[in-house]
Each structure stands twice: as structure tokens, then as C-alpha cells.
């Protein structure tokens, strides 16, 4: 599968082909895709989990260890009422 445009000088990657390849190899897929999916939610396959873990390790190494920042973990989803209140402000 050719991901780049023609020509040795060009390094433009075709995003749709890259996404198709990553989904075929199950790096990720839309969550609940067999039920038409849920926008913004994704499931990671084995290679996607490994890639995510490596990315988080690199992020922590730089920001937490080298820059001495504190790491915070919070919920991923926001209740609708919070978004409505923010819009009223």
C-alpha cells in the first residue's frame, strides 16, 4: 500500500490511506463500531496499546522527570449539565 504521493521530493502522506491501514491492522477503531460507533471514542488493538504506552512513557519522561511537572488524571467524559453551565457563563 502506497501512503506517500508520487515523486522522491514529495513527502505528503495520504491521510485516508494511512487511517485505512491503521484500522486494517487494528491499531485503533471507533468504539462500538458494529453499532454505528460513538463519535470521539476509540478502541485500541494490541499494537495501538503498545504505541499509546510508549507515547505516555516518553511524555512522562520529559514533562514529569525532566521538567518536574506534576501529573494529574481526571475523568474523560463530561456530563452534559457541565457543558450547559459553561455556555451560560
Short mmCIF file of C-alpha atoms in Angstrom, two decimals, residues 2 4 14-15 20-21 23 29 39 42 45 61 63 67 72 74 81 89:
data_model
loop_
_atom_site.label_atom_id
_atom_site.label_comp_id
_atom_site.label_asym_id
_atom_site.label_seq_id
_atom_site.Cartn_x
_atom_site.Cartn_y
_atom_site.Cartn_z
CA UNK A 2 1.47 3.32 -1.13
CA UNK A 4 3.02 8.83 0.03
CA UNK A 14 -2.36 10.41 2.16
CA UNK A 15 -4.26 10.56 5.46
CA UNK A 20 -7.34 2.64 6.48
CA UNK A 21 -4.02 0.82 7.03
CA UNK A 23 -7.65 0.26 11.06
CA UNK A 29 -11.04 1.60 15.59
CA UNK A 39 -18.01 9.92 17.92
CA UNK A 42 -11.80 4.75 20.20
CA UNK A 45 -5.73 -3.05 19.44
CA UNK A 61 9.90 11.10 30.98
CA UNK A 63 7.41 16.51 31.43
CA UNK A 67 10.58 19.41 33.63
CA UNK A 72 -2.96 14.71 37.05
CA UNK A 74 -9.19 13.00 35.65
CA UNK A 81 -25.01 19.75 32.56
CA UNK A 89 -21.06 31.93 31.56
#
